[in-house]
PDB file of C-alpha atoms in Angstrom:
ATOM      1  CA  GLY A  23      70.973 -91.497 -43.612  1.00  0.00           C
ATOM      2  CA  GLU A  24      69.133 -93.174 -46.454  1.00  0.00           C
ATOM      3  CA  ASP A  25      69.276 -91.356 -49.775  1.00  0.00           C
ATOM      4  CA  VAL A  26      67.288 -91.845 -52.967  1.00  0.00           C
ATOM      5  CA  GLU A  27      68.437 -90.212 -56.213  1.00  0.00           C
ATOM      6  CA  GLN A  28      66.715 -89.677 -59.536  1.00  0.00           C
ATOM      7  CA  SER A  29      67.465 -87.693 -62.644  1.00  0.00           C
ATOM      8  CA  LEU A  30      65.231 -84.637 -62.831  1.00  0.00           C
ATOM      9  CA  PHE A  31      63.985 -84.675 -66.427  1.00  0.00           C
ATOM     10  CA  LEU A  32      63.211 -87.115 -69.235  1.00  0.00           C
ATOM     11  CA  SER A  33      61.738 -86.300 -72.626  1.00  0.00           C
ATOM     12  CA  VAL A  34      60.433 -88.944 -75.031  1.00  0.00           C
ATOM     13  CA  ARG A  35      58.325 -89.168 -78.172  1.00  0.00           C
ATOM     14  CA  GLU A  36      54.823 -90.580 -78.015  1.00  0.00           C
ATOM     15  CA  GLY A  37      54.921 -94.318 -78.725  1.00  0.00           C
ATOM     16  CA  ASP A  38      58.514 -94.743 -77.543  1.00  0.00           C
ATOM     17  CA  SER A  39      59.508 -96.496 -74.320  1.00  0.00           C
ATOM     18  CA  SER A  40      60.476 -94.415 -71.293  1.00  0.00           C
ATOM     19  CA  VAL A  41      62.978 -95.598 -68.714  1.00  0.00           C
ATOM     20  CA  ILE A  42      63.166 -93.730 -65.420  1.00  0.00           C
ATOM     21  CA  ASN A  43      66.077 -94.611 -63.164  1.00  0.00           C
ATOM     22  CA  CYS A  44      66.583 -94.444 -59.420  1.00  0.00           C
ATOM     23  CA  THR A  45      69.436 -95.292 -57.081  1.00  0.00           C
ATOM     24  CA  TYR A  46      69.239 -95.783 -53.330  1.00  0.00           C
ATOM     25  CA  THR A  47      71.704 -96.336 -50.523  1.00  0.00           C
ATOM     26  CA  ASP A  48      69.821 -98.582 -48.083  1.00  0.00           C
ATOM     27  CA  SER A  49      71.141-102.150 -48.255  1.00  0.00           C
ATOM     28  CA  SER A  50      68.263-103.417 -46.102  1.00  0.00           C
ATOM     29  CA  SER A  51      65.370-102.107 -48.197  1.00  0.00           C
ATOM     30  CA  THR A  52      62.288-104.303 -48.132  1.00  0.00           C
ATOM     31  CA  TYR A  53      60.027-102.504 -50.600  1.00  0.00           C
ATOM     32  CA  LEU A  54      60.672 -99.978 -53.356  1.00  0.00           C
ATOM     33  CA  TYR A  55      57.942 -97.928 -54.971  1.00  0.00           C
ATOM     34  CA  TRP A  56      57.043 -95.886 -58.005  1.00  0.00           C
ATOM     35  CA  TYR A  57      54.485 -93.098 -57.692  1.00  0.00           C
ATOM     36  CA  LYS A  58      53.044 -90.769 -60.331  1.00  0.00           C
ATOM     37  CA  GLN A  59      52.048 -87.178 -59.624  1.00  0.00           C
ATOM     38  CA  GLU A  60      50.134 -85.208 -62.217  1.00  0.00           C
ATOM     39  CA  PRO A  61      49.920 -81.405 -61.961  1.00  0.00           C
ATOM     40  CA  GLY A  62      47.746 -80.344 -59.052  1.00  0.00           C
ATOM     41  CA  ALA A  63      47.108 -83.911 -57.945  1.00  0.00           C
ATOM     42  CA  GLY A  64      48.207 -86.226 -55.149  1.00  0.00           C
ATOM     43  CA  LEU A  65      50.431 -89.277 -55.503  1.00  0.00           C
ATOM     44  CA  GLN A  66      49.176 -92.306 -57.382  1.00  0.00           C
ATOM     45  CA  LEU A  67      50.773 -95.628 -56.464  1.00  0.00           C
ATOM     46  CA  LEU A  68      51.874 -97.142 -59.773  1.00  0.00           C
ATOM     47  CA  THR A  69      53.647-100.234 -58.560  1.00  0.00           C
ATOM     48  CA  TYR A  70      55.986-101.543 -55.903  1.00  0.00           C
ATOM     49  CA  ILE A  71      58.473-104.372 -55.724  1.00  0.00           C
ATOM     50  CA  PHE A  72      59.606-106.530 -52.854  1.00  0.00           C
ATOM     51  CA  SER A  73      63.360-106.665 -52.439  1.00  0.00           C
ATOM     52  CA  ASN A  74      63.636-110.393 -53.170  1.00  0.00           C
ATOM     53  CA  MET A  75      62.308-109.826 -56.694  1.00  0.00           C
ATOM     54  CA  ASP A  76      64.314-108.795 -59.749  1.00  0.00           C
ATOM     55  CA  MET A  77      61.460-107.781 -61.979  1.00  0.00           C
ATOM     56  CA  LYS A  78      57.768-106.993 -61.866  1.00  0.00           C
ATOM     57  CA  GLN A  79      55.537-106.370 -64.844  1.00  0.00           C
ATOM     58  CA  ASP A  80      52.103-104.796 -64.841  1.00  0.00           C
ATOM     59  CA  GLN A  81      50.598-104.021 -68.248  1.00  0.00           C
ATOM     60  CA  ARG A  82      52.766-101.252 -69.768  1.00  0.00           C
ATOM     61  CA  LEU A  83      54.947-100.942 -66.676  1.00  0.00           C
ATOM     62  CA  THR A  84      58.073-102.991 -65.996  1.00  0.00           C
ATOM     63  CA  VAL A  85      60.112-102.536 -62.827  1.00  0.00           C
ATOM     64  CA  LEU A  86      63.669-103.831 -62.666  1.00  0.00           C
ATOM     65  CA  LEU A  87      65.566-104.100 -59.390  1.00  0.00           C
ATOM     66  CA  ASN A  88      69.325-104.620 -59.166  1.00  0.00           C
ATOM     67  CA  LYS A  89      70.018-105.051 -55.472  1.00  0.00           C
ATOM     68  CA  LYS A  90      73.752-105.401 -55.944  1.00  0.00           C
ATOM     69  CA  ASP A  91      73.970-101.969 -57.568  1.00  0.00           C
ATOM     70  CA  LYS A  92      71.037-100.553 -55.543  1.00  0.00           C
ATOM     71  CA  HIS A  93      69.382 -99.517 -58.794  1.00  0.00           C
ATOM     72  CA  LEU A  94      65.675 -99.421 -59.586  1.00  0.00           C
ATOM     73  CA  SER A  95      64.125 -98.597 -62.933  1.00  0.00           C
ATOM     74  CA  LEU A  96      60.639 -98.071 -64.299  1.00  0.00           C
ATOM     75  CA  ARG A  97      60.017 -98.768 -67.952  1.00  0.00           C
ATOM     76  CA  ILE A  98      56.833 -97.453 -69.557  1.00  0.00           C
ATOM     77  CA  ALA A  99      56.085 -99.104 -72.883  1.00  0.00           C
ATOM     78  CA  ASP A 100      54.292 -97.217 -75.675  1.00  0.00           C
ATOM     79  CA  THR A 101      54.436 -93.942 -73.763  1.00  0.00           C
ATOM     80  CA  GLN A 102      51.406 -91.706 -74.221  1.00  0.00           C
ATOM     81  CA  THR A 103      50.901 -87.972 -73.673  1.00  0.00           C
ATOM     82  CA  GLY A 104      48.780 -88.906 -70.632  1.00  0.00           C
ATOM     83  CA  ASP A 105      51.917 -90.349 -69.059  1.00  0.00           C
ATOM     84  CA  SER A 106      53.394 -86.846 -68.754  1.00  0.00           C
ATOM     85  CA  ALA A 107      53.845 -86.332 -65.010  1.00  0.00           C
ATOM     86  CA  ILE A 108      56.424 -86.417 -62.233  1.00  0.00           C
ATOM     87  CA  TYR A 109      57.490 -89.912 -61.211  1.00  0.00           C
ATOM     88  CA  PHE A 110      58.801 -90.499 -57.707  1.00  0.00           C
ATOM     89  CA  CYS A 111      60.887 -93.430 -56.607  1.00  0.00           C
ATOM     90  CA  ALA A 112      60.626 -94.267 -52.890  1.00  0.00           C
ATOM     91  CA  ASP A 113      62.342 -96.656 -50.520  1.00  0.00           C
ATOM     92  CA  PHE A 114      60.641 -98.092 -47.443  1.00  0.00           C
ATOM     93  CA  HIS A 115      63.250 -97.575 -44.732  1.00  0.00           C
ATOM     94  CA  GLY A 116      62.916 -97.398 -40.962  1.00  0.00           C
ATOM     95  CA  GLY A 117      59.131 -97.590 -41.098  1.00  0.00           C
ATOM     96  CA  LYS A 118      58.691 -94.735 -43.546  1.00  0.00           C
ATOM     97  CA  LEU A 119      59.027 -93.845 -47.207  1.00  0.00           C
ATOM     98  CA  ILE A 120      62.131 -91.994 -48.361  1.00  0.00           C
ATOM     99  CA  PHE A 121      61.474 -90.240 -51.661  1.00  0.00           C
ATOM    100  CA  GLY A 122      63.694 -89.248 -54.523  1.00  0.00           C
ATOM    101  CA  GLN A 123      63.443 -85.774 -56.004  1.00  0.00           C
ATOM    102  CA  GLY A 124      61.146 -86.930 -58.789  1.00  0.00           C
ATOM    103  CA  THR A 125      61.666 -87.250 -62.533  1.00  0.00           C
ATOM    104  CA  GLU A 126      59.572 -85.016 -64.751  1.00  0.00           C
ATOM    105  CA  LEU A 127      58.547 -87.021 -67.813  1.00  0.00           C
ATOM    106  CA  SER A 128      57.590 -84.997 -70.867  1.00  0.00           C
ATOM    107  CA  VAL A 129      55.940 -86.875 -73.733  1.00  0.00           C
ATOM    108  CA  LYS A 130      55.993 -85.093 -77.082  1.00  0.00           C
ATOM    109  CA  PRO A 131      53.443 -85.951 -79.765  1.00  0.00           C
TER     110      PRO A 131
ATOM    111  CA  SER B   2      43.500-100.624 -52.090  1.00  0.00           C
ATOM    112  CA  ALA B   3      42.505 -97.759 -49.803  1.00  0.00           C
ATOM    113  CA  VAL B   4      40.546 -94.656 -50.770  1.00  0.00           C
ATOM    114  CA  ILE B   5      41.665 -91.584 -48.881  1.00  0.00           C
ATOM    115  CA  SER B   6      39.950 -88.203 -48.772  1.00  0.00           C
ATOM    116  CA  GLN B   7      41.271 -84.968 -47.343  1.00  0.00           C
ATOM    117  CA  LYS B   8      39.570 -81.739 -46.317  1.00  0.00           C
ATOM    118  CA  PRO B   9      40.038 -78.998 -47.252  1.00  0.00           C
ATOM    119  CA  SER B  10      41.497 -79.582 -50.703  1.00  0.00           C
ATOM    120  CA  ARG B  11      43.060 -76.119 -50.626  1.00  0.00           C
ATOM    121  CA  ASP B  12      43.056 -73.016 -48.462  1.00  0.00           C
ATOM    122  CA  ILE B  13      44.579 -69.576 -48.285  1.00  0.00           C
ATOM    123  CA  CYS B  14      45.324 -68.500 -44.727  1.00  0.00           C
ATOM    124  CA  GLN B  15      46.679 -65.461 -42.946  1.00  0.00           C
ATOM    125  CA  ARG B  16      49.970 -65.712 -41.126  1.00  0.00           C
ATOM    126  CA  GLY B  17      49.620 -66.396 -37.414  1.00  0.00           C
ATOM    127  CA  THR B  18      46.452 -68.468 -37.808  1.00  0.00           C
ATOM    128  CA  SER B  19      46.031 -72.254 -37.652  1.00  0.00           C
ATOM    129  CA  LEU B  20      44.495 -74.748 -40.054  1.00  0.00           C
ATOM    130  CA  THR B  21      43.296 -78.273 -39.289  1.00  0.00           C
ATOM    131  CA  ILE B  22      43.443 -80.787 -42.127  1.00  0.00           C
ATOM    132  CA  GLN B  23      41.282 -83.892 -42.001  1.00  0.00           C
ATOM    133  CA  CYS B  24      42.106 -87.303 -43.455  1.00  0.00           C
ATOM    134  CA  GLN B  25      39.466 -90.001 -43.850  1.00  0.00           C
ATOM    135  CA  VAL B  26      40.136 -93.565 -45.041  1.00  0.00           C
ATOM    136  CA  ASP B  27      37.521 -95.974 -46.328  1.00  0.00           C
ATOM    137  CA  SER B  28      38.914 -98.910 -44.329  1.00  0.00           C
ATOM    138  CA  GLN B  29      40.570 -99.449 -40.970  1.00  0.00           C
ATOM    139  CA  VAL B  30      44.333 -98.972 -41.065  1.00  0.00           C
ATOM    140  CA  THR B  31      46.943 -99.153 -38.359  1.00  0.00           C
ATOM    141  CA  MET B  32      49.511 -96.788 -39.754  1.00  0.00           C
ATOM    142  CA  MET B  33      48.799 -93.280 -40.987  1.00  0.00           C
ATOM    143  CA  PHE B  34      51.401 -90.768 -42.044  1.00  0.00           C
ATOM    144  CA  TRP B  35      51.486 -87.049 -42.737  1.00  0.00           C
ATOM    145  CA  TYR B  36      53.851 -85.714 -45.397  1.00  0.00           C
ATOM    146  CA  ARG B  37      54.716 -82.242 -46.599  1.00  0.00           C
ATOM    147  CA  GLN B  38      55.596 -81.345 -50.168  1.00  0.00           C
ATOM    148  CA  GLN B  39      57.063 -77.876 -50.502  1.00  0.00           C
ATOM    149  CA  PRO B  40      56.700 -76.138 -53.877  1.00  0.00           C
ATOM    150  CA  GLY B  41      58.654 -77.967 -56.558  1.00  0.00           C
ATOM    151  CA  GLN B  42      60.106 -80.377 -54.022  1.00  0.00           C
ATOM    152  CA  SER B  43      59.833 -83.992 -53.033  1.00  0.00           C
ATOM    153  CA  LEU B  44      57.908 -85.319 -50.037  1.00  0.00           C
ATOM    154  CA  THR B  45      59.121 -85.201 -46.455  1.00  0.00           C
ATOM    155  CA  LEU B  46      57.557 -87.164 -43.610  1.00  0.00           C
ATOM    156  CA  ILE B  47      56.214 -84.975 -40.798  1.00  0.00           C
ATOM    157  CA  ALA B  48      54.988 -87.684 -38.438  1.00  0.00           C
ATOM    158  CA  THR B  49      53.582 -91.165 -38.059  1.00  0.00           C
ATOM    159  CA  ALA B  50      50.179 -91.393 -36.383  1.00  0.00           C
ATOM    160  CA  ASN B  51      49.119 -94.741 -34.959  1.00  0.00           C
ATOM    161  CA  GLN B  52      45.794 -95.125 -33.209  1.00  0.00           C
ATOM    162  CA  GLY B  53      46.017 -95.254 -29.455  1.00  0.00           C
ATOM    163  CA  SER B  54      49.476 -93.775 -29.160  1.00  0.00           C
ATOM    164  CA  GLU B  55      51.186 -90.429 -29.456  1.00  0.00           C
ATOM    165  CA  ALA B  56      52.321 -89.394 -32.916  1.00  0.00           C
ATOM    166  CA  THR B  57      56.005 -89.872 -33.681  1.00  0.00           C
ATOM    167  CA  TYR B  58      57.590 -86.776 -35.226  1.00  0.00           C
ATOM    168  CA  GLU B  59      60.528 -86.646 -37.606  1.00  0.00           C
ATOM    169  CA  SER B  60      63.549 -84.486 -37.041  1.00  0.00           C
ATOM    170  CA  GLY B  61      62.690 -80.852 -37.697  1.00  0.00           C
ATOM    171  CA  PHE B  62      58.995 -81.208 -36.883  1.00  0.00           C
ATOM    172  CA  VAL B  63      57.504 -80.620 -33.424  1.00  0.00           C
ATOM    173  CA  ILE B  64      54.165 -81.325 -31.817  1.00  0.00           C
ATOM    174  CA  ASP B  65      53.508 -77.681 -30.888  1.00  0.00           C
ATOM    175  CA  LYS B  66      53.704 -76.678 -34.543  1.00  0.00           C
ATOM    176  CA  PHE B  67      52.016 -79.760 -36.066  1.00  0.00           C
ATOM    177  CA  PRO B  68      49.679 -81.347 -33.512  1.00  0.00           C
ATOM    178  CA  ILE B  69      48.101 -84.579 -34.752  1.00  0.00           C
ATOM    179  CA  SER B  70      45.065 -86.480 -33.591  1.00  0.00           C
ATOM    180  CA  ARG B  71      44.230 -90.111 -34.392  1.00  0.00           C
ATOM    181  CA  PRO B  72      40.931 -90.887 -32.650  1.00  0.00           C
ATOM    182  CA  ASN B  73      40.174 -94.105 -34.544  1.00  0.00           C
ATOM    183  CA  LEU B  74      41.430 -96.427 -37.276  1.00  0.00           C
ATOM    184  CA  THR B  75      39.890 -94.477 -40.181  1.00  0.00           C
ATOM    185  CA  PHE B  76      40.515 -90.823 -39.313  1.00  0.00           C
ATOM    186  CA  SER B  77      43.304 -88.391 -38.465  1.00  0.00           C
ATOM    187  CA  THR B  78      43.849 -84.648 -38.335  1.00  0.00           C
ATOM    188  CA  LEU B  79      46.947 -82.522 -38.758  1.00  0.00           C
ATOM    189  CA  THR B  80      46.963 -78.935 -37.526  1.00  0.00           C
ATOM    190  CA  VAL B  81      49.419 -76.415 -38.900  1.00  0.00           C
ATOM    191  CA  SER B  82      49.756 -73.875 -36.093  1.00  0.00           C
ATOM    192  CA  ASN B  83      50.817 -70.234 -36.049  1.00  0.00           C
ATOM    193  CA  MET B  84      51.368 -70.326 -39.796  1.00  0.00           C
ATOM    194  CA  SER B  85      54.005 -68.399 -41.698  1.00  0.00           C
ATOM    195  CA  PRO B  86      54.543 -68.160 -45.484  1.00  0.00           C
ATOM    196  CA  GLU B  87      57.196 -70.904 -45.158  1.00  0.00           C
ATOM    197  CA  ASP B  88      54.372 -73.317 -44.301  1.00  0.00           C
ATOM    198  CA  SER B  89      52.914 -72.922 -47.796  1.00  0.00           C
ATOM    199  CA  SER B  90      53.013 -76.503 -49.084  1.00  0.00           C
ATOM    200  CA  ILE B  91      50.946 -79.472 -50.034  1.00  0.00           C
ATOM    201  CA  TYR B  92      50.124 -81.635 -47.018  1.00  0.00           C
ATOM    202  CA  LEU B  93      49.404 -85.274 -47.785  1.00  0.00           C
ATOM    203  CA  CYS B  94      47.957 -88.030 -45.686  1.00  0.00           C
ATOM    204  CA  SER B  95      49.153 -91.586 -46.359  1.00  0.00           C
ATOM    205  CA  VAL B  96      48.217 -95.029 -45.107  1.00  0.00           C
ATOM    206  CA  GLY B  97      50.091 -98.276 -45.197  1.00  0.00           C
ATOM    207  CA  VAL B  98      50.462-101.717 -43.762  1.00  0.00           C
ATOM    208  CA  GLU B  99      53.087-102.574 -41.177  1.00  0.00           C
ATOM    209  CA  GLY B 100      56.366-103.615 -42.734  1.00  0.00           C
ATOM    210  CA  GLY B 101      55.723-101.979 -46.073  1.00  0.00           C
ATOM    211  CA  GLY B 102      53.598-103.264 -48.913  1.00  0.00           C
ATOM    212  CA  GLU B 103      50.990-100.983 -50.356  1.00  0.00           C
ATOM    213  CA  GLN B 104      51.232 -97.348 -49.313  1.00  0.00           C
ATOM    214  CA  TYR B 105      48.508 -94.997 -50.516  1.00  0.00           C
ATOM    215  CA  PHE B 106      48.225 -91.238 -50.528  1.00  0.00           C
ATOM    216  CA  GLY B 107      45.346 -88.838 -50.278  1.00  0.00           C
ATOM    217  CA  PRO B 108      44.826 -86.064 -52.845  1.00  0.00           C
ATOM    218  CA  GLY B 109      46.597 -83.518 -50.667  1.00  0.00           C
ATOM    219  CA  THR B 110      45.708 -80.153 -49.132  1.00  0.00           C
ATOM    220  CA  ARG B 111      47.241 -77.161 -50.883  1.00  0.00           C
ATOM    221  CA  LEU B 112      47.981 -74.502 -48.311  1.00  0.00           C
ATOM    222  CA  THR B 113      49.006 -70.951 -49.117  1.00  0.00           C
ATOM    223  CA  VAL B 114      49.941 -68.641 -46.243  1.00  0.00           C
ATOM    224  CA  THR B 115      49.907 -64.909 -46.939  1.00  0.00           C
TER     225      THR B 115
END
């Protein structure tokens, strides 16, 4: 079945850029998503990208999609301590979202 | 966007009892989903609930354990029946548009079974 993989941890300094990576196996993906989950909270939709796009930018967030390599990344510019959270990549497959394990981003002052 | 609320936000329940979780959306949506997030884990889809039809359950989830109602286009309930400690999780309601696009989540219900 469809699989979505992420690295588990990322640590950056405040003000640096963060890049969170995700790989997926579904060659027929239509949409790919990035969600943010802060401690004790639900999932916040950060951004999503349609599969015919290579890049999407929204303020500090840049999403890059490489369909050939089935690789998705989320770049956060000027990372702040408030960006510390778990970031989930998800693939829309078969009418449902398939989630990665989540990447815990730690931002050090 | 869609604003989703869930009740209760958290609960502690005795094993063997049942809990019904409510999900309310501020606009009419066709597709509603229920997910489970076990402690320290990612999210797993329990079932898809479309108005006017029976819920569709994922492998490993059954209607007797997780009955779902979808009486209209803005509301759904998920019941966790005959609970055991293994049911301790966060249960999240989600809504989306057919074919993908924006998919939003509620704040979740944090369930602890003792």
